[in-house]
Coordinates of C-alpha atoms and ligand atoms in Angstrom, one line a residue:
M38 CA 21.6 -49.5 22.2
S39 CA 18.5 -47.5 22.9
S40 CA 17.5 -47.9 19.2
S41 CA 17.0 -51.6 19.5
S42 CA 14.7 -51.3 22.4
S43 CA 11.2 -52.4 21.8
A44 CA 9.7 -50.4 24.7
P45 CA 7.1 -48.0 23.4
A46 CA 7.9 -44.4 23.6
P47 CA 6.3 -42.8 26.7
V48 CA 2.9 -41.0 25.9
T49 CA 3.3 -37.4 26.9
A50 CA 1.0 -34.4 26.4
S51 CA 1.7 -32.9 23.0
A52 CA 4.5 -30.4 23.2
P53 CA 3.6 -26.8 22.5
S54 CA 4.6 -25.9 19.0
P55 CA 8.0 -24.1 19.0
V56 CA 7.9 -20.3 18.8
P57 CA 9.4 -19.3 15.6
E58 CA 12.7 -17.3 15.8
P59 CA 12.5 -13.5 15.0
L60 CA 12.9 -13.0 11.2
R61 CA 16.1 -11.6 9.9
V62 CA 15.1 -8.3 8.1
A63 CA 17.0 -5.6 6.2
I64 CA 16.0 -2.4 4.7
V65 CA 17.0 -1.1 1.4
G66 CA 16.8 2.7 0.9
T67 CA 17.3 4.7 4.0
G68 CA 15.6 8.1 3.0
N69 CA 12.4 9.7 4.2
I70 CA 10.0 6.7 4.6
A71 CA 12.5 4.1 5.8
R72 CA 12.4 5.4 9.5
F73 CA 8.8 4.3 9.9
H74 CA 9.9 0.8 8.9
A75 CA 12.9 0.9 11.4
Q76 CA 10.8 2.1 14.2
A77 CA 8.2 -0.6 13.7
L78 CA 10.7 -3.4 13.3
L79 CA 12.7 -2.3 16.4
A80 CA 9.4 -2.2 18.4
E81 CA 8.9 -5.8 17.7
P82 CA 12.0 -7.6 18.9
G83 CA 10.2 -10.8 19.4
R84 CA 9.1 -10.9 15.7
A85 CA 12.1 -9.3 13.9
A86 CA 15.8 -8.6 14.0
L87 CA 16.9 -5.6 11.9
V88 CA 20.2 -6.9 10.7
A89 CA 21.2 -4.6 7.9
A90 CA 20.6 -1.5 5.9
V91 CA 21.4 -0.6 2.2
D92 CA 21.9 2.7 0.5
V93 CA 23.9 4.1 -2.4
D94 CA 24.3 7.3 -0.3
P95 CA 27.0 6.7 2.4
G96 CA 26.0 9.5 4.4
A97 CA 22.2 8.6 4.5
L98 CA 23.2 5.0 5.3
E99 CA 25.5 5.9 8.2
S100 CA 23.1 8.3 9.9
F101 CA 20.2 5.9 9.4
R102 CA 22.3 3.0 10.9
S103 CA 23.5 4.9 13.9
R104 CA 20.0 6.4 14.6
H105 CA 18.4 2.9 14.7
T106 CA 21.4 1.0 15.8
I107 CA 21.6 -1.4 12.7
P108 CA 24.7 -3.6 12.9
R109 CA 25.8 -3.7 9.4
G110 CA 25.5 -1.4 6.3
Y111 CA 26.0 -2.1 2.5
A112 CA 26.2 0.1 -0.6
D113 CA 25.0 -2.9 -2.8
L114 CA 21.7 -4.9 -2.4
D115 CA 23.2 -8.1 -3.9
R116 CA 26.2 -8.0 -1.5
M117 CA 23.9 -7.7 1.4
L118 CA 21.6 -10.6 0.2
T119 CA 24.6 -12.9 -0.1
A120 CA 26.2 -11.9 3.2
E121 CA 23.1 -11.7 5.4
R122 CA 20.6 -14.2 3.8
P123 CA 17.7 -12.1 5.2
D124 CA 14.1 -13.7 5.5
L125 CA 12.5 -10.5 4.6
V126 CA 13.6 -7.1 2.8
H127 CA 11.8 -3.8 3.2
V128 CA 12.3 -2.0 -0.2
C129 CA 12.1 1.8 0.5
T130 CA 13.9 3.2 -2.6
P131 CA 12.2 5.3 -5.3
P132 CA 9.6 3.5 -7.4
G133 CA 11.6 3.2 -10.6
I134 CA 14.1 1.0 -8.8
H135 CA 11.5 -1.2 -7.1
R136 CA 11.1 -4.0 -9.9
A137 CA 14.9 -4.8 -10.1
Q138 CA 15.4 -4.9 -6.3
V139 CA 12.2 -6.9 -5.6
E140 CA 13.2 -9.5 -8.2
A141 CA 16.8 -9.6 -6.7
C142 CA 15.5 -10.2 -3.3
L143 CA 12.8 -12.9 -4.4
G144 CA 15.6 -14.6 -6.5
A145 CA 17.9 -14.8 -3.4
G146 CA 14.9 -16.4 -1.3
A147 CA 13.9 -13.4 0.6
S148 CA 10.4 -12.2 0.9
V149 CA 9.8 -8.5 0.4
L150 CA 7.7 -5.6 1.7
V151 CA 7.9 -2.9 -0.9
E152 CA 6.7 0.6 -0.6
K153 CA 3.9 1.8 -2.7
P154 CA 3.7 2.2 -5.6
P155 CA 5.2 -1.4 -6.0
A156 CA 5.8 -0.7 -9.6
L157 CA 5.6 1.9 -12.5
S158 CA 3.2 -0.1 -14.5
L159 CA 1.0 -3.2 -14.6
A160 CA 3.5 -5.0 -16.8
E161 CA 6.1 -4.5 -14.2
A162 CA 3.9 -5.5 -11.3
E163 CA 2.9 -8.6 -13.0
K164 CA 6.6 -9.7 -13.7
M165 CA 7.4 -9.0 -10.0
A166 CA 4.5 -11.3 -9.0
A167 CA 5.6 -13.9 -11.4
A168 CA 9.0 -14.0 -9.6
E169 CA 7.3 -15.0 -6.2
G170 CA 8.0 -18.5 -5.1
G171 CA 4.5 -20.0 -5.1
D172 CA 2.9 -21.7 -2.2
R173 CA 5.9 -21.6 -0.1
G174 CA 7.4 -18.2 -0.9
P175 CA 9.2 -16.1 -1.1
W176 CA 6.4 -13.5 -1.4
M177 CA 6.0 -9.8 -2.3
A178 CA 3.9 -7.7 -0.1
T179 CA 3.2 -4.0 -0.7
V180 CA 2.8 -1.2 1.9
F181 CA -0.9 -0.1 1.9
Q182 CA -1.0 0.7 5.5
H183 CA -4.6 2.1 5.7
R184 CA -6.0 -1.3 5.4
F185 CA -4.8 -2.2 8.9
G186 CA -6.3 0.3 11.3
S187 CA -9.1 -1.1 13.4
G188 CA -11.6 1.2 11.8
A189 CA -11.1 -0.3 8.5
L190 CA -11.1 -3.9 9.9
R191 CA -14.3 -3.2 11.7
L192 CA -16.0 -1.7 8.6
R193 CA -14.9 -4.7 6.5
A194 CA -16.4 -7.1 9.1
L195 CA -19.8 -5.1 9.2
I196 CA -20.0 -5.1 5.3
D197 CA -19.3 -8.9 5.4
S198 CA -22.1 -9.5 8.0
G199 CA -24.5 -7.7 5.8
V200 CA -25.8 -5.5 8.6
L201 CA -25.1 -2.2 6.6
G202 CA -27.0 -3.4 3.5
R203 CA -25.6 -2.7 0.1
P204 CA -23.1 0.0 -0.6
L205 CA -24.7 2.6 -2.9
L206 CA -22.5 5.8 -3.2
A207 CA -18.9 6.6 -2.1
T208 CA -16.6 9.5 -2.2
C209 CA -12.9 8.9 -1.8
H210 CA -10.8 12.3 -1.9
T211 CA -7.2 12.7 -1.3
T212 CA -6.8 16.4 -1.5
W213 CA -3.1 17.4 -0.4
F214 CA -0.7 20.2 -0.9
R215 CA 2.8 19.9 -2.2
P216 CA 4.7 23.1 -3.2
Q217 CA 6.9 23.2 -6.3
E218 CA 10.0 22.4 -4.1
Y219 CA 8.6 19.0 -3.3
F220 CA 9.3 18.0 -6.9
D221 CA 12.9 18.9 -6.7
L222 CA 13.9 15.2 -6.0
P223 CA 15.2 14.0 -9.3
W224 CA 12.7 11.0 -9.5
R225 CA 9.6 13.0 -8.7
G226 CA 7.0 14.3 -11.3
K227 CA 8.3 12.3 -14.3
W228 CA 6.5 9.5 -15.9
E229 CA 9.8 7.6 -16.5
T230 CA 10.8 7.6 -12.8
E231 CA 7.7 8.0 -10.8
G232 CA 5.5 6.3 -13.1
G233 CA 2.6 8.8 -12.7
G234 CA 1.5 11.8 -10.6
P235 CA -0.6 11.8 -7.4
T236 CA -3.2 9.3 -8.8
L237 CA -0.3 6.7 -8.6
G238 CA 1.8 8.1 -5.9
H239 CA -0.7 9.7 -3.3
G240 CA -4.2 8.9 -3.9
I241 CA -3.4 5.2 -4.2
H242 CA -3.5 4.9 -0.4
Q243 CA -7.1 5.7 -0.3
T244 CA -8.1 4.0 -3.5
D245 CA -6.6 0.9 -2.2
L246 CA -8.6 1.1 1.1
L247 CA -11.8 1.9 -1.0
L248 CA -11.1 -1.3 -3.2
A249 CA -10.5 -3.4 0.0
L250 CA -13.9 -2.1 1.3
L251 CA -16.0 -2.3 -1.9
G252 CA -14.4 -4.9 -3.9
E253 CA -14.1 -5.3 -7.7
W254 CA -14.6 -2.4 -10.0
T255 CA -16.1 -2.7 -13.5
Q256 CA -15.6 0.7 -15.2
V257 CA -13.9 3.9 -14.8
S258 CA -14.4 7.4 -16.5
A259 CA -11.7 10.0 -15.6
V260 CA -9.9 13.2 -16.3
V261 CA -6.2 13.8 -15.3
R262 CA -5.0 17.3 -15.5
R263 CA -1.8 19.4 -14.8
Q264 CA -3.1 22.6 -13.2
A265 CA -0.3 24.4 -11.5
R266 CA 2.9 22.4 -11.0
D267 CA 5.9 22.4 -13.2
V268 CA 5.9 18.6 -13.7
E269 CA 5.5 16.2 -16.5
T270 CA 2.5 14.1 -14.9
E271 CA -0.9 15.2 -13.7
D272 CA -1.3 17.2 -10.4
V273 CA -5.0 16.5 -10.1
S274 CA -7.4 13.7 -11.3
L275 CA -11.1 13.1 -11.2
A276 CA -12.7 9.8 -11.7
R277 CA -16.1 8.1 -11.4
V278 CA -15.8 4.4 -10.6
D279 CA -18.4 1.8 -11.0
F280 CA -18.3 -1.4 -8.9
A281 CA -19.5 -4.9 -9.3
S282 CA -21.8 -4.4 -6.3
G283 CA -23.5 -1.6 -8.2
A284 CA -22.1 1.1 -6.0
I285 CA -20.6 4.1 -7.7
A286 CA -17.7 6.3 -6.4
S287 CA -16.2 9.7 -7.1
V288 CA -12.4 9.4 -6.6
V289 CA -10.5 12.7 -6.6
T290 CA -6.8 13.2 -6.1
S291 CA -4.9 16.5 -5.8
L292 CA -1.5 18.0 -4.7
L293 CA -2.8 21.5 -5.0
S294 CA -5.3 21.8 -2.1
P295 CA -4.1 24.2 0.8
Q296 CA -6.8 22.7 3.0
E297 CA -5.5 19.2 3.1
E298 CA -7.6 16.1 3.8
S299 CA -8.0 12.4 3.1
R300 CA -11.7 11.5 3.2
I301 CA -13.8 8.3 2.5
R302 CA -17.5 8.3 2.7
I303 CA -19.6 5.4 1.9
D304 CA -23.5 5.5 1.9
F305 CA -24.9 2.0 2.5
E306 CA -28.6 1.2 2.5
R307 CA -28.7 1.4 6.5
A308 CA -25.9 3.8 7.4
T309 CA -23.4 6.5 6.2
V310 CA -19.9 5.6 7.3
E311 CA -17.3 8.4 7.1
L312 CA -13.5 8.6 7.7
A313 CA -11.6 12.0 7.6
H314 CA -7.9 12.0 8.3
L315 CA -4.7 13.2 6.6
Y316 CA -1.8 10.7 6.6
G317 CA -3.2 8.1 9.1
Y318 CA -6.3 7.5 11.1
G319 CA -7.3 6.3 14.6
D320 CA -10.8 5.2 15.8
D321 CA -11.8 8.8 16.5
D322 CA -11.6 9.6 12.8
W323 CA -14.5 7.4 11.9
R324 CA -18.2 8.5 12.1
L325 CA -21.2 6.4 11.7
T326 CA -24.8 7.7 10.9
P327 CA -27.4 5.0 10.9
A328 CA -30.4 5.3 8.7
P329 CA -33.8 5.8 10.6
G330 CA -35.1 2.6 12.3
F331 CA -31.5 1.0 12.2
E332 CA -29.9 3.2 15.0
E333 CA -29.7 0.4 17.7
E334 CA -28.6 -2.5 15.5
I335 CA -26.0 -0.6 13.6
T336 CA -24.6 1.2 16.5
T337 CA -24.4 -2.1 18.6
A338 CA -22.6 -3.9 15.7
W339 CA -20.2 -0.9 15.2
E340 CA -19.2 -0.7 18.9
A341 CA -18.7 -4.5 19.2
G342 CA -16.1 -4.4 16.3
E343 CA -12.2 -4.0 16.5
H344 CA -10.8 -1.1 18.4
G345 CA -7.6 0.5 19.4
V346 CA -5.3 0.1 16.4
N347 CA -4.3 3.3 14.3
S348 CA -3.4 2.8 10.7
G349 CA 0.2 3.1 9.8
H350 CA 3.3 1.1 9.0
H351 CA 3.4 -0.5 12.4
S352 CA 0.1 -2.1 12.2
Q353 CA 0.9 -3.6 8.7
I354 CA 4.4 -4.6 9.5
V355 CA 3.2 -6.7 12.5
Q356 CA 0.7 -8.4 10.1
V357 CA 3.5 -9.1 7.6
L358 CA 5.8 -10.6 10.1
D359 CA 3.1 -12.7 11.7
A360 CA 2.0 -14.1 8.2
L361 CA 5.6 -15.0 7.3
R362 CA 6.4 -16.6 10.7
A363 CA 3.3 -18.7 10.1
G364 CA 4.4 -19.6 6.5
S365 CA 1.8 -17.8 4.7
P366 CA 1.7 -15.0 2.1
P367 CA 1.9 -11.6 3.8
P368 CA -0.5 -8.8 3.2
V369 CA -1.0 -6.8 1.0
T370 CA -0.5 -9.7 -1.5
S371 CA 0.7 -9.1 -5.2
R372 CA -2.8 -9.9 -6.4
D373 CA -4.4 -7.2 -4.2
A374 CA -1.6 -4.6 -5.1
L375 CA -2.3 -5.4 -8.9
S376 CA -6.0 -4.7 -8.3
S377 CA -5.2 -1.2 -6.9
L378 CA -2.6 -0.5 -9.8
R379 CA -5.2 -1.6 -12.2
L380 CA -7.6 1.1 -11.0
V381 CA -4.9 3.7 -11.3
A382 CA -4.1 2.6 -14.8
A383 CA -7.7 2.8 -15.7
V384 CA -7.9 6.5 -14.6
Y385 CA -5.0 7.4 -16.8
A386 CA -6.3 5.3 -19.7
S387 CA -9.8 6.7 -19.4
S388 CA -8.5 10.4 -19.4
F389 CA -6.0 9.8 -22.4
E390 CA -8.6 7.9 -24.4
Q391 CA -11.4 10.1 -23.5
R392 CA -13.7 7.1 -22.9
P393 CA -14.9 4.8 -20.2
V394 CA -12.4 2.0 -19.4
T395 CA -12.9 -1.6 -18.2
P396 CA -10.5 -4.0 -16.8
A397 CA -10.4 -5.8 -20.2
D398 CA -9.0 -2.6 -21.8
L399 CA -5.8 -2.9 -19.7
A400 CA -4.7 -6.4 -20.7
P401 CA -1.3 -7.1 -22.0
G402 CA -1.1 -5.4 -25.6
S403 CA -2.6 -2.2 -24.2
P404 CA -0.2 0.7 -24.0
F405 CA -1.6 1.5 -20.6
H406 CA -0.6 -2.0 -19.5
E407 CA 3.1 -1.1 -20.3
R408 CA 3.0 2.4 -18.9
M409 CA 0.5 4.3 -16.9
N410 CA 0.4 7.2 -19.5
G411 CA 0.3 4.7 -22.5
G412 CA 3.4 6.5 -23.7
R413 CA 1.3 9.9 -24.2
S414 CA 2.2 13.3 -22.9
L415 CA -0.2 15.6 -20.9
Ligands
LIG742 N1 3.6 4.5 2.5 C1 3.8 5.8 2.6 O1 3.0 6.4 3.4 C2 4.9 6.5 1.9 C3 5.0 7.8 2.1 C4 6.3 8.4 1.5 C5 6.9 7.7 0.5 N2 6.6 6.5 0.3 C6 7.3 5.7 -0.7 O2 8.5 5.2 -0.2 C7 9.4 5.1 -1.4 C8 10.7 6.0 -1.0 O3 10.3 7.3 -0.8 P1 11.2 8.3 0.1 O4 10.3 9.5 0.2 O5 11.7 7.7 1.3 O6 12.3 8.5 -0.9 P2 13.9 9.3 -0.5 O7 14.4 9.8 -1.9 O8 13.7 10.1 0.7 O9 14.7 7.9 -0.2 C9 15.1 6.9 -1.1 C10 16.5 6.4 -0.6 O10 16.8 5.4 -1.5 C11 18.2 5.5 -1.7 N3 18.5 4.8 -3.0 C12 18.3 5.2 -4.4 N4 18.7 4.3 -5.2 C13 19.1 3.3 -4.5 C14 19.7 2.1 -4.9 N5 19.8 1.7 -6.1 N6 20.1 1.2 -3.8 C15 19.9 1.4 -2.4 N7 19.4 2.8 -2.1 C16 19.1 3.6 -3.1 C17 18.4 7.0 -1.9 O11 19.8 7.2 -1.6 C18 17.6 7.4 -0.6 O12 18.3 7.4 0.5 C19 8.7 5.6 -2.7 O13 8.2 4.4 -3.3 C20 7.6 6.5 -2.0 O14 6.5 6.5 -2.9 C21 5.6 5.8 0.9

């Protein structure tokens, strides 16, 4: 028998590591945003197989499945989790349902990519993070797609290299327009089901990118107002944010601005960097203005950095799939998402309390830890 042979095993060149199988992926919630998830997954057949979709609305589910050729459909998330045993579930339902669905997926051993905002409050988000599986997963990632375009990656690398000098001053403005009909969906515009207004639901994309670039914040002074829409929440907000680096930023969010724009501008010691776009950016949406005397050094560093990747669901989803296939926590991690939610909570807390707010003010026990509005009305 071969097992009794004392001959040494032949020495061979080490075998290439096996390429991991495509992940089995499902989508829950087949409304407006889910198509960006399906398109990205279908464009990556080597990384993912889209095996199932779930929705409580049978018409939405059937048209979504037929448009994206998804083999199986379910009206119930738990049944899907039992039958399909997916590796990853994309949660694309309204925000008030995220917590229960994310916890159900994590409990069934599936990692999750949940749409923003991941939760209605810091308390909810912390409970979701606590349901993750530790070092070996499953994990919860949140969709913050603007971190993943090459412009943001290039700027982050330049900041880390020190070539730009210290960040001094920033503006981060999300000035969009939503007519009253936009709020007809039953979950929109209400503290209970949407968690907050545009500070949480719309401006969070850019504030998340600002935090990814500038790091920890230390204090926020803000005002939120309802200026024009018939909703419970704010429709504009205005904040001053202080960062641990010493930088200060103006963060503005509006759903009342006919001239729509998403803009981030950061003045560093040695250059101004600007990004102007609407819902996603490419390389051409970035502009660099070096300070006198630094033109050559800064321009050379900027041009040598990453290029060619637009921000968007596809660029993040590729990173999520690659991280999971390598056995590591996918971006944006629960810790990073909590940091963005904490800044949003600080904007509401500062406005309702009419005073500057620090991260310590938002610890468990604070009403703004439990709910973005701290239980108050505007
Ligand atoms: N990342 C982005 O750029 C971006 C843009 C728009 C929306 N979003 C986010 O995506 C999420 C969904 O927004 P949307 O505009 O697609 O909403 P939507 O209302 O168009 O779609 C939600 C879908 O979820 C389904 N649903 C509701 N309850 C369900 C349940 N219990 N089980 C299964 N399905 C259920 C609904 O029937 C609907 O088809 C929200 O969190 C929103 O903030 C993100």
